[in-house]
mmCIF file of N, CA and C in Angstrom:
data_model
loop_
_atom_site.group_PDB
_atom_site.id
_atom_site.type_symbol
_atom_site.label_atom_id
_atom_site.label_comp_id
_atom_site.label_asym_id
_atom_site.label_seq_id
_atom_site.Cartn_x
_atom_site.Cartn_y
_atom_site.Cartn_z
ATOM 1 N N UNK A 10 -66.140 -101.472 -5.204
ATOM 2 C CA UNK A 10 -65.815 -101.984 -3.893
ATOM 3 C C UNK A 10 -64.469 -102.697 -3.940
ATOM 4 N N UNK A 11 -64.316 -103.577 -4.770
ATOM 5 C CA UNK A 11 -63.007 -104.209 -5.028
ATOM 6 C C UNK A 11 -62.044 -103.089 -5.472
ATOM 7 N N UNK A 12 -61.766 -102.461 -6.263
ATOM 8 C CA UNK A 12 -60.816 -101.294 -6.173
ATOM 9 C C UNK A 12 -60.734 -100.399 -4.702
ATOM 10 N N UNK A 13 -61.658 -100.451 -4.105
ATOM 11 C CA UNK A 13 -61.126 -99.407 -2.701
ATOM 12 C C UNK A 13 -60.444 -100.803 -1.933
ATOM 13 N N UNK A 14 -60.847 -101.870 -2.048
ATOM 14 C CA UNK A 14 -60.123 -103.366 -1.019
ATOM 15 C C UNK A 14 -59.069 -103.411 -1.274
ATOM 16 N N UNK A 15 -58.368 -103.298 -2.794
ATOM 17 C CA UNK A 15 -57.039 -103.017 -3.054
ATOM 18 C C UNK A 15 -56.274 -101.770 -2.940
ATOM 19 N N UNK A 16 -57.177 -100.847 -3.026
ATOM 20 C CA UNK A 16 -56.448 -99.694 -2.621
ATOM 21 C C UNK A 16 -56.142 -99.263 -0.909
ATOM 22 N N UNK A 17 -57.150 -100.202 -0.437
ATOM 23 C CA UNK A 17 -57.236 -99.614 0.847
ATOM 24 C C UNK A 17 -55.723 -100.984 1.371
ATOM 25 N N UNK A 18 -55.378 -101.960 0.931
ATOM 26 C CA UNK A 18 -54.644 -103.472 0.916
ATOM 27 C C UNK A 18 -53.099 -102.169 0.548
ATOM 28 N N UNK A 19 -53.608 -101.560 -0.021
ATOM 29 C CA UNK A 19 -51.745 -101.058 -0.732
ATOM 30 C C UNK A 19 -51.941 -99.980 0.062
ATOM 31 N N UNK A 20 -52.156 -98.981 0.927
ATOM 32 C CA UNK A 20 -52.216 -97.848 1.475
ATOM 33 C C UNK A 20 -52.030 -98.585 3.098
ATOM 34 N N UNK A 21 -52.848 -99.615 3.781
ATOM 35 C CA UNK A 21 -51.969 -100.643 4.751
ATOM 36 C C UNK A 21 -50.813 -100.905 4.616
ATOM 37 N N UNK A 22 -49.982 -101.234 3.101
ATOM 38 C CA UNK A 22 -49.129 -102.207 2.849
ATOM 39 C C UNK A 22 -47.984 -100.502 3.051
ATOM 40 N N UNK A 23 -48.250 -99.504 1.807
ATOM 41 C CA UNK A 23 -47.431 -98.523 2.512
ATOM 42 C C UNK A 23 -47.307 -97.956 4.211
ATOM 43 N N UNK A 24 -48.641 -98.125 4.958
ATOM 44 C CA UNK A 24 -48.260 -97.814 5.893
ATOM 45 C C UNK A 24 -47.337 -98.526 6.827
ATOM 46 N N UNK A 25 -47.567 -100.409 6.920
ATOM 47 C CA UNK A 25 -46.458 -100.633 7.538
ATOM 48 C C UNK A 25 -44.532 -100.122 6.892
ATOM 49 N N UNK A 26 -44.933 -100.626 5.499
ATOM 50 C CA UNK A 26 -43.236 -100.443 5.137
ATOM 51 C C UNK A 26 -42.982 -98.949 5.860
ATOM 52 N N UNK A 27 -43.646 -98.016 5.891
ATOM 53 C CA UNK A 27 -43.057 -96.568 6.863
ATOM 54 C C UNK A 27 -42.961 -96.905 8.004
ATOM 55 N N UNK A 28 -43.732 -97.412 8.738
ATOM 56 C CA UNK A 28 -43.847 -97.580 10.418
ATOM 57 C C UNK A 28 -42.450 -98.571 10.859
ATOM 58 N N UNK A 29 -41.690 -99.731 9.371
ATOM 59 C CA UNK A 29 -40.815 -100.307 9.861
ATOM 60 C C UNK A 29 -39.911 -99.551 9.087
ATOM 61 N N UNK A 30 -39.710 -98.358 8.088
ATOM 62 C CA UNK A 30 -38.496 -97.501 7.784
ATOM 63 C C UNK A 30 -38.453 -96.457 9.212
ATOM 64 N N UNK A 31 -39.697 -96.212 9.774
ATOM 65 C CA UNK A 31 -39.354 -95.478 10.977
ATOM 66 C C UNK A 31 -38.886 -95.969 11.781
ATOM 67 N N UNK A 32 -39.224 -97.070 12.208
ATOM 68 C CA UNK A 32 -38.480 -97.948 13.684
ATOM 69 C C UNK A 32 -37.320 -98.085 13.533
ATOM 70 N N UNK A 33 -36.625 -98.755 11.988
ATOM 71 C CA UNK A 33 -35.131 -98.508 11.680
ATOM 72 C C UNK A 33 -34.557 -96.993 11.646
ATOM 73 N N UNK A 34 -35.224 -96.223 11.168
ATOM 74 C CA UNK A 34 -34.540 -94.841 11.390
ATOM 75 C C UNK A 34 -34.210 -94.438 13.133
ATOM 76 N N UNK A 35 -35.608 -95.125 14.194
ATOM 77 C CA UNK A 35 -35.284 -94.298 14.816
ATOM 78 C C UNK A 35 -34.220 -95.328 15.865
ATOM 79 N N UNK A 36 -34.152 -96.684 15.699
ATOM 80 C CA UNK A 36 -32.991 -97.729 16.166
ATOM 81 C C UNK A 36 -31.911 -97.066 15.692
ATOM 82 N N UNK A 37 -31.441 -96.824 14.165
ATOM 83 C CA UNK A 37 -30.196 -96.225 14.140
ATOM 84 C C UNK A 37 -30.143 -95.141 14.942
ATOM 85 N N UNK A 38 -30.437 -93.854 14.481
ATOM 86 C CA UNK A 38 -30.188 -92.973 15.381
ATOM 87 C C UNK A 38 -30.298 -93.180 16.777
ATOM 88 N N UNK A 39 -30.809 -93.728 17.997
ATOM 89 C CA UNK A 39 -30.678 -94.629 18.533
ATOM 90 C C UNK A 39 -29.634 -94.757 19.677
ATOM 91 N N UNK A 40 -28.615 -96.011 18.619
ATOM 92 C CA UNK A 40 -27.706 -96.181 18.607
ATOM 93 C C UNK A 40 -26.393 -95.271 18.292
ATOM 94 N N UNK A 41 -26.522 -94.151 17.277
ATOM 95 C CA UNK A 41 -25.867 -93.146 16.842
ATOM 96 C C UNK A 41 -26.014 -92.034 18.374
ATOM 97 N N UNK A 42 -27.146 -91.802 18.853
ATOM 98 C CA UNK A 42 -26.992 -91.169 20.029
ATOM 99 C C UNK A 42 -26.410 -91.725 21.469
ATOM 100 N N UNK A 43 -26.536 -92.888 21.705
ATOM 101 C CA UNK A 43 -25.926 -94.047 22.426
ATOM 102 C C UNK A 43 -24.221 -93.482 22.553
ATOM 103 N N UNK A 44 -23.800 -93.626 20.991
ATOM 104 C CA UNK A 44 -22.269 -93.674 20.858
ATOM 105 C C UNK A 44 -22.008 -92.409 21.404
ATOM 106 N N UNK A 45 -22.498 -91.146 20.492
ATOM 107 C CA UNK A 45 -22.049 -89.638 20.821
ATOM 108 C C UNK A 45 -22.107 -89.502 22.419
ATOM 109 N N UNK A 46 -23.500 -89.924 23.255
ATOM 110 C CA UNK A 46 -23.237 -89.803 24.772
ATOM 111 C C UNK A 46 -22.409 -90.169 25.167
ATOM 112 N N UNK A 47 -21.829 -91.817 24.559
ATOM 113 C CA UNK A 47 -20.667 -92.404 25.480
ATOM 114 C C UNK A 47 -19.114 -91.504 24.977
ATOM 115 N N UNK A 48 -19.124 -90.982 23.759
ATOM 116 C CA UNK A 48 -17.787 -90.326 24.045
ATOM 117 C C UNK A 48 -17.997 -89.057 24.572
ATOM 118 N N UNK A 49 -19.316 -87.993 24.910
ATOM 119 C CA UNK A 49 -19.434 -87.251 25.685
ATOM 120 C C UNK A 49 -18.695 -87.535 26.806
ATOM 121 N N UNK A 50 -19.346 -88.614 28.121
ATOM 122 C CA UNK A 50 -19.201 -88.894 28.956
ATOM 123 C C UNK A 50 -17.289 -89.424 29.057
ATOM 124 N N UNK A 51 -16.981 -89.918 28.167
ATOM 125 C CA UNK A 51 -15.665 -89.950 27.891
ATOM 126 C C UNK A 51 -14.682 -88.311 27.944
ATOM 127 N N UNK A 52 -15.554 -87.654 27.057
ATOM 128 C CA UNK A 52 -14.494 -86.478 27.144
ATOM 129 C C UNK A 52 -14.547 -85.428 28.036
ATOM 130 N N UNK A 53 -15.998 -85.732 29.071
ATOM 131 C CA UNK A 53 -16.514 -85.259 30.000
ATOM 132 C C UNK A 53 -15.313 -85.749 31.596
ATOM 133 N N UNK A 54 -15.180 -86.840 31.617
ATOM 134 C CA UNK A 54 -14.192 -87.845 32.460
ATOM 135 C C UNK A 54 -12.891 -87.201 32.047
ATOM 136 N N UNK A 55 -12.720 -86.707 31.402
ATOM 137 C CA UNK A 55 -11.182 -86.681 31.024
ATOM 138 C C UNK A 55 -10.789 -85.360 30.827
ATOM 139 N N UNK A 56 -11.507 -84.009 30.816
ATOM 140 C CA UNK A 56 -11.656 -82.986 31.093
ATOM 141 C C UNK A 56 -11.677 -82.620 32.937
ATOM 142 N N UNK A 57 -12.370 -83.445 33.477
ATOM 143 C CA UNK A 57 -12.434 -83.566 34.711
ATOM 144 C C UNK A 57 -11.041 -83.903 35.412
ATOM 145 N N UNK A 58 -10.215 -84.923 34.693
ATOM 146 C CA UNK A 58 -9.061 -85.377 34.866
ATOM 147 C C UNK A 58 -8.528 -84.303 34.685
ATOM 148 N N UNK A 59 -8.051 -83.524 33.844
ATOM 149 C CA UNK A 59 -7.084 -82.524 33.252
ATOM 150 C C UNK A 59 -7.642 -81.473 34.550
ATOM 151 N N UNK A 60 -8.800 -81.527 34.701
ATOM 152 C CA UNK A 60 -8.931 -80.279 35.499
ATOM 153 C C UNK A 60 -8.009 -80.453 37.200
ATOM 154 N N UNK A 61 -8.091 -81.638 37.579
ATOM 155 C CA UNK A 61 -7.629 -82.327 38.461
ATOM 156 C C UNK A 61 -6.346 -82.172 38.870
ATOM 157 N N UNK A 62 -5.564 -82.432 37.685
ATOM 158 C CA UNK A 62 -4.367 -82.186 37.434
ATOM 159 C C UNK A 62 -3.551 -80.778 37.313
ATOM 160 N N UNK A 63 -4.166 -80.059 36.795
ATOM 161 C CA UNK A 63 -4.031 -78.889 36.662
ATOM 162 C C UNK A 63 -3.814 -77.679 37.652
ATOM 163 N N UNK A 64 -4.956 -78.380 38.759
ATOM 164 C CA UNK A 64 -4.944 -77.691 40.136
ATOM 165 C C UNK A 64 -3.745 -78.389 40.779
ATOM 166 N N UNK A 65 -3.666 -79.326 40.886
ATOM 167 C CA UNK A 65 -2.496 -80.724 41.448
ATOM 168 C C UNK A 65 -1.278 -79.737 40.905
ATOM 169 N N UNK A 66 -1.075 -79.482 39.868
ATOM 170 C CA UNK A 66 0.146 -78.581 39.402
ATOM 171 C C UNK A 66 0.301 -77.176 39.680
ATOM 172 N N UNK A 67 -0.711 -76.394 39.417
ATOM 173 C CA UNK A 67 -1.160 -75.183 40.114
ATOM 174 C C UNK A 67 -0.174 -74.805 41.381
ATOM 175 N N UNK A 68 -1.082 -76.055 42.745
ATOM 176 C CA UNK A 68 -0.549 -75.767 44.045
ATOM 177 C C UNK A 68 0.812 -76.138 43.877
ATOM 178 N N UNK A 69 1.359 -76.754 42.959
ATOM 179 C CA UNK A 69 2.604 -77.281 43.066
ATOM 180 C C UNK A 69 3.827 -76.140 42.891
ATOM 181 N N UNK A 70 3.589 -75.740 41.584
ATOM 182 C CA UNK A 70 3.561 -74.714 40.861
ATOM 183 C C UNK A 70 3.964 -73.088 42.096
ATOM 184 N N UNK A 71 2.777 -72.712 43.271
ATOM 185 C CA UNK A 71 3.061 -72.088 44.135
ATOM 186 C C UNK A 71 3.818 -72.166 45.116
ATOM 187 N N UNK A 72 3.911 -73.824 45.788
ATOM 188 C CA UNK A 72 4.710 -74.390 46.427
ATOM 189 C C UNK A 72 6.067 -73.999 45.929
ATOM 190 N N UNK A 73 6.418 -74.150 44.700
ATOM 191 C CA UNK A 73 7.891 -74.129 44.876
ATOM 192 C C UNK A 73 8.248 -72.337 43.921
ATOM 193 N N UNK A 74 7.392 -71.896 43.905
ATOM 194 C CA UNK A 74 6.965 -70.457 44.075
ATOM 195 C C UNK A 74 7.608 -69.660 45.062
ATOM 196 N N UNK A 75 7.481 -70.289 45.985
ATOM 197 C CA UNK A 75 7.338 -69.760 47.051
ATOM 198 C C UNK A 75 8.905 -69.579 48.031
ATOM 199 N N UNK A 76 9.049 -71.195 47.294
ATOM 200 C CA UNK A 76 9.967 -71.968 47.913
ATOM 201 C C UNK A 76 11.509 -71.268 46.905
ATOM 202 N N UNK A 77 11.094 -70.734 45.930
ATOM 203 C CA UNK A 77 12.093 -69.645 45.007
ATOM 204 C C UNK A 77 12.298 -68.554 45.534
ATOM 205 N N UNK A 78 11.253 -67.504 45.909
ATOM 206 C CA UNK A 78 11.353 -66.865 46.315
ATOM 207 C C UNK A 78 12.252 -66.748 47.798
ATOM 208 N N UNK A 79 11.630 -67.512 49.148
ATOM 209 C CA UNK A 79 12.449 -67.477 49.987
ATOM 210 C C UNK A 79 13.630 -67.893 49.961
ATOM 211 N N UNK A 80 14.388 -68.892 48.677
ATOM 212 C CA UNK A 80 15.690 -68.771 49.000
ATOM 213 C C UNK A 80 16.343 -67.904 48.349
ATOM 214 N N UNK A 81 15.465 -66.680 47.143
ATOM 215 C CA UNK A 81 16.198 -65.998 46.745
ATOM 216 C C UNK A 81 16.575 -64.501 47.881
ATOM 217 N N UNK A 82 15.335 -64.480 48.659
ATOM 218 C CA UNK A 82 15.672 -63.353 50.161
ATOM 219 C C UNK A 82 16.799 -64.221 50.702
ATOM 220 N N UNK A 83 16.937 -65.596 50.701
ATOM 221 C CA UNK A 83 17.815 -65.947 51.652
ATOM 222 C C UNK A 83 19.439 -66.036 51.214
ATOM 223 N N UNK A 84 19.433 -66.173 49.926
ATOM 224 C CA UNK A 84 20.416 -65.795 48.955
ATOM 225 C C UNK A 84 21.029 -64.155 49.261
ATOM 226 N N UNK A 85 20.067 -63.258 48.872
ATOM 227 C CA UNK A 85 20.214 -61.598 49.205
ATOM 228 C C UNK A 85 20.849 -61.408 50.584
ATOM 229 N N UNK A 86 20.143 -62.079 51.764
ATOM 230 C CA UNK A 86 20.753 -61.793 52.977
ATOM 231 C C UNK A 86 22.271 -62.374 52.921
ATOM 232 N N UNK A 87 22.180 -63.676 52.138
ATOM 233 C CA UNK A 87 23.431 -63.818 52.436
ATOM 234 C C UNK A 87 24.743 -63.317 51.767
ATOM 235 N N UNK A 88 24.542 -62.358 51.033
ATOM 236 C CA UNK A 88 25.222 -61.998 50.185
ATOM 237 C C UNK A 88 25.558 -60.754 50.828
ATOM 238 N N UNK A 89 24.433 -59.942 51.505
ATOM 239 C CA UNK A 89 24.722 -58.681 52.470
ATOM 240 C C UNK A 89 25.786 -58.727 53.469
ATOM 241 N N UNK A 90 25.462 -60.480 54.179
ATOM 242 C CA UNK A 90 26.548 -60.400 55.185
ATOM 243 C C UNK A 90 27.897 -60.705 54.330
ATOM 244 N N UNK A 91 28.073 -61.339 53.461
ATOM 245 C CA UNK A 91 29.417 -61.774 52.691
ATOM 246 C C UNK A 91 29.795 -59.998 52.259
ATOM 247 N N UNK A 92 29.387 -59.471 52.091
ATOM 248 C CA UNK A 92 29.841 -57.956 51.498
ATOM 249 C C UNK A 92 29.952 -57.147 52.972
ATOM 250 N N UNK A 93 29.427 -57.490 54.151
ATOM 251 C CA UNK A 93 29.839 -56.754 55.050
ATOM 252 C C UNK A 93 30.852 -57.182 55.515
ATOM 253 N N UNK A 94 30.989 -58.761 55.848
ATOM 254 C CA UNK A 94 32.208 -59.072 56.080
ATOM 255 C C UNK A 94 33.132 -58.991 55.038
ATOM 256 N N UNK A 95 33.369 -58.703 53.658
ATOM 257 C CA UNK A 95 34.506 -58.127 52.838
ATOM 258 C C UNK A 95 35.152 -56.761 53.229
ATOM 259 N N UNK A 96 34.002 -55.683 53.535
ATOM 260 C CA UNK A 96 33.931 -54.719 53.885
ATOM 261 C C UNK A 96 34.964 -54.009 55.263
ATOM 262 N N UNK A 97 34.523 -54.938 56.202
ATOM 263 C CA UNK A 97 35.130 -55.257 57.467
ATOM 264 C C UNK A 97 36.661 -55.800 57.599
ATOM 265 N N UNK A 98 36.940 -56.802 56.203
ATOM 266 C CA UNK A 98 38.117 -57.076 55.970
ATOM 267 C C UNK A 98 39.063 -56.242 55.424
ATOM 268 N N UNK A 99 38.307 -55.583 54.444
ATOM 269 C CA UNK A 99 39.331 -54.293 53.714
ATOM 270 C C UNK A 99 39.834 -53.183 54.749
ATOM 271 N N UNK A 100 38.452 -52.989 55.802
ATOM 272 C CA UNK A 100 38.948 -51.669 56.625
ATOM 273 C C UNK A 100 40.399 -52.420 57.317
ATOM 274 N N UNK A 101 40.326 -53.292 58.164
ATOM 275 C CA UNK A 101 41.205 -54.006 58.949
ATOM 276 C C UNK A 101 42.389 -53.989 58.397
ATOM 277 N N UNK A 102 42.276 -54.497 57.165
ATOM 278 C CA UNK A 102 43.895 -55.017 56.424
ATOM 279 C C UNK A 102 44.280 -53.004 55.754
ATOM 280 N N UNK A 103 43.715 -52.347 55.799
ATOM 281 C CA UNK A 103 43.984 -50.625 55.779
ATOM 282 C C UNK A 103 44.827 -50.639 56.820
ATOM 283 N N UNK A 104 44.033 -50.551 58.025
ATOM 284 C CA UNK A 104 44.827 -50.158 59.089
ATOM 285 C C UNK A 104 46.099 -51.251 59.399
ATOM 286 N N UNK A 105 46.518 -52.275 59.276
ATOM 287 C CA UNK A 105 47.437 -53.065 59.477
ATOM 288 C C UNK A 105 48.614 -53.032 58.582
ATOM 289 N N UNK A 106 49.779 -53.401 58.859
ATOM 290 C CA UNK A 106 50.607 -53.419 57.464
ATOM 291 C C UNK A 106 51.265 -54.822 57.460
ATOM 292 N N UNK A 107 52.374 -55.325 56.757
ATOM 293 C CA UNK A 107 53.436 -56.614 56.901
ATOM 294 C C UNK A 107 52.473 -57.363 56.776
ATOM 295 N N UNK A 108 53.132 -58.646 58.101
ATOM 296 C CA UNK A 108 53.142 -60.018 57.775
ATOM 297 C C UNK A 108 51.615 -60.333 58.893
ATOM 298 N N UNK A 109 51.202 -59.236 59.443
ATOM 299 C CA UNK A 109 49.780 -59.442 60.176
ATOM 300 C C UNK A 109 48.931 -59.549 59.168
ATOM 301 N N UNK A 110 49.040 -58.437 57.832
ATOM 302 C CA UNK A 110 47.948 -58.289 56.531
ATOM 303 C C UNK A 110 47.916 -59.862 55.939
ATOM 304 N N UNK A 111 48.571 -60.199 55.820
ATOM 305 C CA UNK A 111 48.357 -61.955 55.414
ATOM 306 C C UNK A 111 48.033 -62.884 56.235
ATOM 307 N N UNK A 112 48.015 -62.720 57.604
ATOM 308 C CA UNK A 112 47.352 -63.444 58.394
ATOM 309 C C UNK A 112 45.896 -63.261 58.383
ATOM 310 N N UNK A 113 45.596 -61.978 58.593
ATOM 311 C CA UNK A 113 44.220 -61.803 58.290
ATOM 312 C C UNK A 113 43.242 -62.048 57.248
ATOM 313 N N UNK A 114 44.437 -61.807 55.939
ATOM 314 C CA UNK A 114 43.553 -62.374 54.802
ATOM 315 C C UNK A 114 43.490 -63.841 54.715
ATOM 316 N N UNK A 115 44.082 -64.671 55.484
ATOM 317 C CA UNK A 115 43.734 -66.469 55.788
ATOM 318 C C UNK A 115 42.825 -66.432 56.389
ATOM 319 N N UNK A 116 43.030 -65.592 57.463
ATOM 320 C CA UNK A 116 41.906 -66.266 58.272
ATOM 321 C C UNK A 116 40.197 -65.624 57.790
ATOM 322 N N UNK A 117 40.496 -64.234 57.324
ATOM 323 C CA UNK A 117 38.921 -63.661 56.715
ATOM 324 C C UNK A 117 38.491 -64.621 55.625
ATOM 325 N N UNK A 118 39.682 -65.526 54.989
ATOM 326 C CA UNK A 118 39.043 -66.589 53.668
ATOM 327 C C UNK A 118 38.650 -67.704 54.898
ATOM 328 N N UNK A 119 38.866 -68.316 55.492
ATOM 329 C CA UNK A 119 38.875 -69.703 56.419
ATOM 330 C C UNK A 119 37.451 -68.768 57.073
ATOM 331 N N UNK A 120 36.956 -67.400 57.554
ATOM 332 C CA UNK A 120 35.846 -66.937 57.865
ATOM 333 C C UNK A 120 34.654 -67.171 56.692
ATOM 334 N N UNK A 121 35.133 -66.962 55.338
ATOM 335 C CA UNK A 121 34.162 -66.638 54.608
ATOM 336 C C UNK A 121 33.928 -67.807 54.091
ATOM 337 N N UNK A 122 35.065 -69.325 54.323
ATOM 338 C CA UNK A 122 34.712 -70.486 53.844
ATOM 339 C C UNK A 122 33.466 -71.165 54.887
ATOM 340 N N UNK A 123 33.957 -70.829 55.999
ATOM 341 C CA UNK A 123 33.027 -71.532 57.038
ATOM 342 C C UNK A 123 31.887 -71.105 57.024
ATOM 343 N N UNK A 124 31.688 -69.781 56.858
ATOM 344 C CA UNK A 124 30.378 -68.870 56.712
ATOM 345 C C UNK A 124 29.678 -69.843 55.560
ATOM 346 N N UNK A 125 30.128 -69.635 54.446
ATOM 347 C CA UNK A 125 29.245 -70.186 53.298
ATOM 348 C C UNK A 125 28.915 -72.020 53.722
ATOM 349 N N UNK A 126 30.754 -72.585 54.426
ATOM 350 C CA UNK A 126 29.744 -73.780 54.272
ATOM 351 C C UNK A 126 28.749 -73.979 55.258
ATOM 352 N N UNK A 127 28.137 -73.332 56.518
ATOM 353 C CA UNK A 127 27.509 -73.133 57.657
ATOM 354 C C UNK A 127 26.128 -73.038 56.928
ATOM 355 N N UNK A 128 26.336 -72.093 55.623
ATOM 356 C CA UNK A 128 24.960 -71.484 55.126
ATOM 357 C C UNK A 128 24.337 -73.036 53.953
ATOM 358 N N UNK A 129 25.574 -73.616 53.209
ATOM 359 C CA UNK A 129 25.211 -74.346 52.662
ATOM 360 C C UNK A 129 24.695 -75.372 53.410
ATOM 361 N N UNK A 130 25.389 -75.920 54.857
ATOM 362 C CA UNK A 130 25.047 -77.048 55.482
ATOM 363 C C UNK A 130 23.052 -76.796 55.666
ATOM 364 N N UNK A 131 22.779 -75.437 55.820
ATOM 365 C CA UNK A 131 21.414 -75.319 55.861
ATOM 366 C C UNK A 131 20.459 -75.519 54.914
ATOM 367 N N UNK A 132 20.735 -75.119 54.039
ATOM 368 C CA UNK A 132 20.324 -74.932 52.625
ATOM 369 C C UNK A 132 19.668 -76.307 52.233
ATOM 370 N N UNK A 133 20.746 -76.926 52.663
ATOM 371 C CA UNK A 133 20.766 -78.808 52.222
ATOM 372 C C UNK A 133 19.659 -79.610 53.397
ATOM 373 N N UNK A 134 19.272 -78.551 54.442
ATOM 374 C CA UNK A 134 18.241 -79.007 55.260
ATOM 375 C C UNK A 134 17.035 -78.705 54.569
ATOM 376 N N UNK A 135 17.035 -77.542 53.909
ATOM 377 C CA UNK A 135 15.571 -77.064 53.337
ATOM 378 C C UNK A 135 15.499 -77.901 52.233
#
């Protein structure tokens, strides 16, 4: 009887020391899962951010997309009329000869200055 009182005294005595190596095992881990959620939720927040941003740049990104494109049509057009009016100048100064051919070529440059700065004064609106 006295040998099972001690045996049964040390088989109690192992069972708490497990029941308090378990409670510490499962406090650490615990705490170890605690941390990993909070930098989840950290890299979760900040993925969200980037995503945020990304679109924020995206539309930006198309915006001036866009904004390339139409001044490069608006560039092209203007380059059509600068070559028609060159065009228009060469026929003219053909048919003319002397001291009219140098008048015309002042005034087709004083045309093609005003033209461009007319186009730049716009440009500087957009």
């Amino acid at each position: 009887m006295q040998n099972l009182e001690i045996e049964l005294q040390a088989q109690l005595s192992t069972k708490n020391s497990l029941e308090n190596s378990l409670a510490e095992t499962e406090s650490r881990y615990g705490c170890l899962l605690q941390q990993i959620q909070g930098q989840i939720n950290s890299v979760e927040e900040e993925l969200a951010s980037i995503r945020c941003e990304m679109e924020s740049q995206n539309q930006e990104y198309k915006m001036l997309l866009g904004i390339k494109t139409r001044l490069e049509q608006e560039i092209a057009q203007y380059r059509a009329l600068l070559q028609e009016g060159q065009q228009d100048i060469v026929t003219s100064q053909g048919a003319l000869q002397g001291g009219v051919i140098s008048s015309h070529s002042y005034s087709s440059n004083s045309y093609s200055h005003g033209q461009s700065g007319d186009k730049t004064g716009q440009s500087r609106v957009c």
